[in-house]
XYZ file of C-alpha atoms in Angstrom:
435
model
C 0.009 0.006 -0.001
C 1.400 3.393 -0.993
C 2.125 5.968 1.712
C -0.656 8.478 2.379
C 0.375 12.085 1.716
C -0.177 14.713 4.411
C -1.561 17.879 2.804
C -3.075 21.201 3.826
C -6.091 23.023 2.392
C -3.945 25.079 0.024
C -3.113 21.999 -2.073
C -6.490 20.368 -2.630
C -6.687 20.488 -6.475
C -3.464 18.462 -6.731
C -4.971 15.514 -4.816
C -8.518 15.040 -6.116
C -9.699 11.382 -5.879
C -6.671 10.475 -3.746
C -6.555 9.219 -0.186
C -4.880 11.936 1.915
C -4.114 12.820 5.513
C -4.993 16.196 7.004
C -4.435 17.783 10.358
C -6.518 20.585 11.806
C -9.225 21.647 14.230
C -12.933 20.883 14.569
C -14.585 24.103 13.508
C -18.095 22.725 13.718
C -20.168 19.540 13.608
C -23.675 18.739 12.382
C -25.609 15.766 11.041
C -27.784 12.790 11.884
C -27.478 9.353 13.443
C -26.177 7.997 10.138
C -24.001 10.830 8.826
C -21.976 13.624 10.412
C -20.482 16.626 8.646
C -17.317 17.779 10.362
C -15.899 21.191 9.474
C -12.103 20.925 9.568
C -10.063 24.133 9.764
C -6.559 24.228 8.351
C -4.484 26.987 6.714
C -7.198 29.576 7.317
C -9.750 27.567 5.300
C -12.546 25.160 6.255
C -13.137 21.759 4.609
C -16.231 19.637 4.984
C -15.446 16.093 6.122
C -18.154 13.467 5.637
C -18.309 10.774 8.324
C -20.677 7.840 7.627
C -21.580 5.238 10.250
C -21.793 2.542 7.596
C -18.124 3.097 6.668
C -16.649 3.862 10.086
C -18.609 1.535 12.362
C -20.639 2.297 15.475
C -17.799 3.049 17.920
C -15.721 5.373 15.727
C -18.821 7.151 14.407
C -20.047 7.769 17.977
C -16.663 9.221 18.921
C -16.786 11.617 15.991
C -20.378 12.582 16.768
C -19.335 13.697 20.247
C -16.227 15.682 19.250
C -16.069 19.068 20.884
C -15.426 22.344 19.096
C -11.706 23.115 18.585
C -10.512 19.561 19.261
C -7.413 19.057 17.143
C -7.545 15.961 14.928
C -5.802 14.068 12.185
C -8.068 12.615 9.493
C -7.556 10.258 6.573
C -9.956 9.904 3.683
C -10.653 10.269 -0.005
C -10.688 13.821 -1.339
C -13.508 14.373 -3.830
C -14.956 17.366 -5.645
C -18.244 18.730 -4.280
C -19.927 21.735 -5.914
C -21.983 22.429 -2.784
C -18.878 22.886 -0.669
C -17.747 26.531 -0.207
C -14.239 25.542 -1.374
C -15.388 22.940 -3.939
C -14.065 19.827 -2.198
C -15.051 17.294 0.459
C -13.186 14.581 2.344
C -14.889 11.206 2.754
C -13.535 10.002 6.089
C -12.027 6.555 6.525
C -10.175 7.041 9.833
C -9.217 9.719 12.353
C -7.464 10.300 15.643
C -7.511 13.023 18.265
C -4.401 15.140 18.716
C -5.500 17.559 21.444
C -8.668 17.755 23.525
C -10.859 20.859 23.783
C -13.330 21.508 26.559
C -15.860 24.316 27.020
C -14.527 26.483 24.190
C -15.850 29.959 25.086
C -16.794 31.217 21.589
C -19.858 29.275 20.483
C -22.105 29.734 17.427
C -24.453 31.937 19.468
C -24.192 35.743 19.416
C -21.540 37.333 21.637
C -20.973 40.964 22.612
C -18.035 42.817 21.029
C -16.322 43.417 24.390
C -16.388 39.686 25.113
C -15.049 38.870 21.657
C -12.223 41.389 21.942
C -11.273 39.930 25.325
C -11.146 36.550 23.585
C -9.338 37.924 20.533
C -6.679 35.186 20.748
C -9.485 32.676 20.113
C -11.837 34.865 18.037
C -9.253 34.835 15.254
C -10.374 31.240 14.550
C -13.910 32.281 13.574
C -14.976 32.210 9.919
C -15.349 35.967 9.472
C -12.028 36.647 11.165
C -10.283 34.018 9.034
C -11.496 35.870 5.960
C -10.439 39.326 7.208
C -6.915 38.186 8.075
C -6.571 36.515 4.663
C -7.554 39.806 2.996
C -5.079 41.685 5.200
C -2.318 39.253 4.268
C -3.078 39.582 0.545
C -3.263 43.365 0.730
C 0.104 43.481 2.497
C 1.586 41.374 -0.301
C 0.049 43.546 -3.031
C 1.354 46.725 -1.370
C 4.892 45.375 -1.332
C 4.502 43.986 -4.850
C 3.379 47.381 -6.172
C 6.395 49.200 -4.816
C 8.796 46.453 -5.817
C 7.391 46.454 -9.365
C 7.794 50.234 -9.567
C 11.433 50.155 -8.422
C 10.898 51.578 -4.920
C 13.475 50.524 -2.326
C 12.243 49.327 1.081
C 13.678 51.342 3.970
C 12.964 50.062 7.500
C 12.547 53.171 9.651
C 12.944 53.232 13.463
C 10.032 52.800 15.854
C 11.873 54.574 18.694
C 12.692 58.183 17.810
C 13.654 61.470 19.388
C 11.870 63.555 16.752
C 8.210 64.477 16.469
C 6.684 63.773 13.083
C 3.109 64.842 13.689
C 1.410 66.496 16.683
C 3.311 66.568 19.985
C 0.000 65.881 21.727
C -0.334 62.389 20.311
C 3.053 60.935 21.350
C 3.713 57.838 23.412
C 6.777 58.666 25.517
C 9.243 56.295 27.139
C 12.515 56.703 29.051
C 15.548 55.995 26.900
C 18.538 55.109 29.057
C 20.451 58.302 29.958
C 19.329 60.250 26.911
C 15.968 61.406 28.212
C 12.668 60.647 26.509
C 12.144 58.710 23.301
C 8.852 58.395 21.476
C 7.046 55.644 19.621
C 7.051 56.668 15.987
C 3.972 58.443 14.668
C 5.400 58.153 11.153
C 8.491 56.908 9.372
C 8.400 59.835 6.980
C 11.217 62.010 8.327
C 13.646 59.077 8.210
C 12.263 57.955 4.866
C 13.090 61.340 3.358
C 16.784 60.785 4.117
C 16.817 57.791 1.769
C 15.551 59.552 -1.362
C 19.000 61.149 -1.680
C 20.444 57.654 -1.999
C 17.661 55.705 -3.770
C 15.257 58.308 -5.264
C 12.115 56.188 -4.708
C 11.625 54.598 -1.275
C 8.917 53.238 1.001
C 8.468 51.849 4.499
C 5.754 49.624 5.916
C 5.305 49.007 9.593
C 3.496 49.855 12.855
C 2.926 53.445 13.914
C 1.498 54.845 17.126
C -0.813 57.728 18.007
C -1.747 58.572 21.605
C -4.898 60.218 20.338
C -7.782 60.048 22.805
C -10.319 58.973 20.253
C -12.857 56.170 20.456
C -14.285 56.413 16.942
C -14.659 53.378 14.712
C -11.863 54.717 12.478
C -9.102 54.991 15.119
C -6.520 52.698 16.670
C -3.580 53.642 18.871
C -1.361 51.181 16.984
C -1.841 50.666 13.283
C 0.157 49.732 10.202
C 1.064 52.434 7.734
C 2.746 52.296 4.356
C 4.631 55.451 3.415
C 6.394 56.425 0.208
C 8.781 59.257 -0.678
C 10.046 60.203 -4.142
C 12.717 62.665 -5.210
C 11.952 65.174 -7.987
C 8.189 64.512 -7.630
C 5.709 67.388 -7.685
C 2.443 67.619 -5.783
C 0.415 66.933 -8.936
C 2.565 63.902 -9.815
C 2.214 62.666 -6.246
C -1.589 62.641 -6.606
C -1.291 60.501 -9.761
C 1.003 58.038 -7.943
C -1.382 57.754 -4.997
C -4.391 57.124 -7.226
C -2.600 54.458 -9.252
C -1.325 52.797 -6.090
C -4.728 52.637 -4.399
C -6.528 51.403 -7.509
C -3.913 48.735 -8.215
C -3.713 47.215 -4.740
C -7.508 47.177 -4.360
C -8.040 45.536 -7.747
C -5.406 42.856 -7.154
C -6.525 42.141 -3.587
C -10.183 41.790 -4.568
C -9.260 39.505 -7.468
C -7.328 37.197 -5.114
C -9.853 37.256 -2.250
C -13.264 36.630 -3.820
C -13.972 33.586 -1.595
C -13.118 35.599 1.522
C -15.298 38.526 0.430
C -18.151 36.074 -0.106
C -17.773 34.865 3.502
C -17.884 38.519 4.604
C -20.998 39.074 2.443
C -19.152 41.892 0.717
C -20.231 42.548 -2.864
C -17.058 43.879 -4.529
C -18.919 45.379 -7.505
C -19.478 48.874 -5.990
C -15.840 48.998 -4.858
C -14.558 48.027 -8.298
C -16.871 50.629 -9.845
C -15.344 53.333 -7.635
C -11.827 52.525 -8.803
C -12.815 52.276 -12.475
C -13.224 56.068 -12.653
C -10.859 58.978 -12.012
C -10.865 60.153 -8.399
C -12.372 63.617 -7.877
C -10.085 66.510 -6.829
C -11.286 69.565 -4.911
C -9.483 72.373 -3.078
C -10.150 72.845 0.627
C -11.534 76.292 -0.246
C -14.026 74.764 -2.712
C -14.958 72.056 -0.225
C -15.642 74.749 2.367
C -17.870 76.676 -0.034
C -19.860 73.541 -0.889
C -20.336 72.561 2.758
C -21.438 76.087 3.619
C -23.976 75.914 0.756
C -25.315 72.792 2.485
C -25.881 74.844 5.680
C -22.839 73.387 7.437
C -21.426 75.657 10.158
C -17.799 75.625 9.014
C -15.272 78.419 8.496
C -11.742 78.746 7.144
C -9.297 76.681 9.211
C -11.901 74.252 10.555
C -11.376 70.524 10.186
C -13.540 68.677 7.697
C -14.925 65.986 9.979
C -16.034 62.509 8.978
C -19.649 63.453 8.319
C -18.592 66.307 6.062
C -16.081 64.099 4.275
C -18.902 61.716 3.390
C -21.028 64.608 2.111
C -18.221 65.395 -0.344
C -17.922 61.723 -1.378
C -21.667 61.667 -2.036
C -21.431 64.846 -4.111
C -18.747 63.307 -6.328
C -20.080 59.755 -6.260
C -16.894 58.145 -4.945
C -13.398 58.828 -3.549
C -12.226 62.425 -3.504
C -8.884 64.149 -2.979
C -9.207 67.296 -0.848
C -6.113 69.425 -1.477
C -4.448 72.650 -0.372
C -5.480 72.806 3.279
C -4.772 75.866 5.485
C -1.115 76.100 6.373
C -1.718 76.402 10.124
C -3.658 73.129 10.199
C -0.887 71.009 8.697
C 2.596 69.752 9.591
C 5.745 71.863 9.379
C 7.289 69.831 6.534
C 4.541 70.553 3.982
C 5.483 72.970 1.185
C 3.655 76.295 1.158
C 1.479 76.784 -1.920
C 3.211 79.516 -3.975
C -0.140 80.541 -5.500
C -1.787 80.985 -2.073
C 0.604 81.169 0.903
C -2.301 80.574 3.282
C -2.302 76.956 2.121
C 0.101 74.054 1.605
C 0.585 71.618 -1.290
C -1.050 68.641 0.358
C -4.057 66.360 -0.135
C -6.082 63.816 1.788
C -7.773 60.987 -0.083
C -11.262 60.420 1.303
C -12.960 57.063 0.733
C -16.773 56.720 0.649
C -18.993 54.274 2.574
C -18.087 55.898 5.877
C -14.398 54.936 5.630
C -12.970 58.472 5.517
C -9.354 59.498 5.032
C -7.099 56.669 3.860
C -4.150 58.708 2.546
C -2.444 61.898 3.609
C 0.267 63.235 1.325
C 2.087 66.402 0.331
C 4.979 67.968 -1.478
C 7.721 68.503 1.121
C 9.424 71.801 1.875
C 12.966 71.667 0.433
C 14.253 75.017 1.718
C 16.500 74.976 4.797
C 15.495 78.496 5.859
C 11.753 77.963 5.350
C 11.572 74.659 7.214
C 13.640 76.052 10.112
C 11.178 78.913 10.398
C 8.244 76.478 10.346
C 9.786 74.465 13.198
C 10.145 77.639 15.238
C 6.545 78.588 14.504
C 5.450 75.185 15.792
C 7.570 75.586 18.950
C 9.470 72.425 18.093
C 13.116 72.064 19.246
C 15.193 72.881 16.178
C 18.236 71.087 17.611
C 16.349 67.763 17.613
C 15.895 68.113 13.847
C 19.462 68.987 12.870
C 19.867 65.704 11.023
C 16.612 66.355 9.133
C 17.560 69.948 8.352
C 20.909 68.839 6.922
C 18.983 67.123 4.109
C 18.162 70.655 2.960
C 21.834 71.686 2.981
C 23.419 68.994 0.853
C 21.738 68.805 -2.534
C 18.130 69.474 -1.560
C 15.522 68.766 -4.239
C 11.747 69.043 -4.629
C 10.157 65.842 -3.386
C 6.793 64.444 -2.311
C 5.335 61.576 -0.341
C 2.265 60.054 1.282
C 1.123 57.662 3.979
C -1.745 55.159 3.866
C -3.339 53.470 6.900
C -3.689 49.765 6.148
C -6.601 49.083 8.495
C -8.901 51.697 6.955
C -8.195 50.317 3.483
C -8.962 46.790 4.737
C -12.222 48.060 6.244
C -13.183 49.535 2.868
C -12.288 46.391 0.925
C -14.111 44.113 3.378
C -17.095 46.382 3.979
C -16.450 46.551 7.715
C -17.764 49.241 10.020
C -14.868 49.287 12.507
C -11.102 49.084 12.042
C -10.723 47.041 15.248
C -11.473 43.876 13.263
C -8.875 44.747 10.624
C -5.790 44.039 12.766
C -5.060 40.796 14.647
C -4.717 42.430 18.076
C -6.305 45.918 18.189
C -4.883 48.490 20.561
C -7.386 51.147 21.622
C -7.707 53.663 24.436
C -9.508 51.190 26.668
C -7.877 47.952 25.518
C -4.402 46.474 25.961
C -5.489 42.803 26.464
C -4.826 40.278 25.092
């Protein structure tokens, strides 16, 4: 007798009509006194395993019938095609053995509150919806890296511990750093990323960032993953084109690879694909303000465009919209002042519809040593802490632009989710640090 191959659920088409061995966990169990359908989870997928009393005998069938959720097992059987199966295959069981017992698994098929599920996040990741979300996240991460690699961007791993402030000083996580005083968890990798354009022209980083922002909205996390890109000799207008191409490409490729997962999530990808089939709208902050005021919104120059107002603009344009040239005082010190209107800077936020909100913030960077020094002083930031950054403007400074995209908000948009807390394996929020 030939040896039985041990396979996982990523290799099913290669072994149709063969007897195979699989290892995994009991995701669920249903059936009758003659047949049981065991859901076996392996490799983030779920396979239906058919157990028949007539084949297995009374004792083995009874043991299977009483298996508890999340018991780990090893099964042997014939792999056959089955059109009714969500993944197109079924295993007809001939033998099995337990690997690890499970008792009183806390997450059952009944409804659970979100606080309970987040407290059980280490186990909740095994649920069908969460399996699908993490698969989409994994694919999106791959497509992001693939896009930059294909477009000759060089990956630069920027530090998480830093002595420089990249965004608002009020949203920093501080920690003692030996005898050197305070260090901060990075809000952005951008300042360090800019150093690398003078060596590699086109660069990106992708990693965790931290914001001590006291916000409990469905769009905020205190730790999230951000991809950032910087390009030498790139104007603001060219930066917008790069951002649009990037977003459209990674969404299209991720959706194409994750149709089974989107089906589990009951997410119809058609509206999303329709959004990215058309050019993204572009509107100045000033024009956005005028439109919102025409809609009886109480908003004046310098005010933030909040999430509700962002969605009003998306509805007006029927999809994603770039809002550009915000007031100078509302934006970071490194953004280049708009030469046509010094009240504003050459920046843009990309706003996604469906309640998602801002997914990209980008700008042309200030390349002048004198101007950026003055901006630091205006922001009451310690110039001496930025000497290394300022030196970039002394030795061959050039016009350059960049942007940052929050991964979790893009995942929420792709998956049709209402809250970013499900878009990261272990969400960190104001009120949650466990597990």
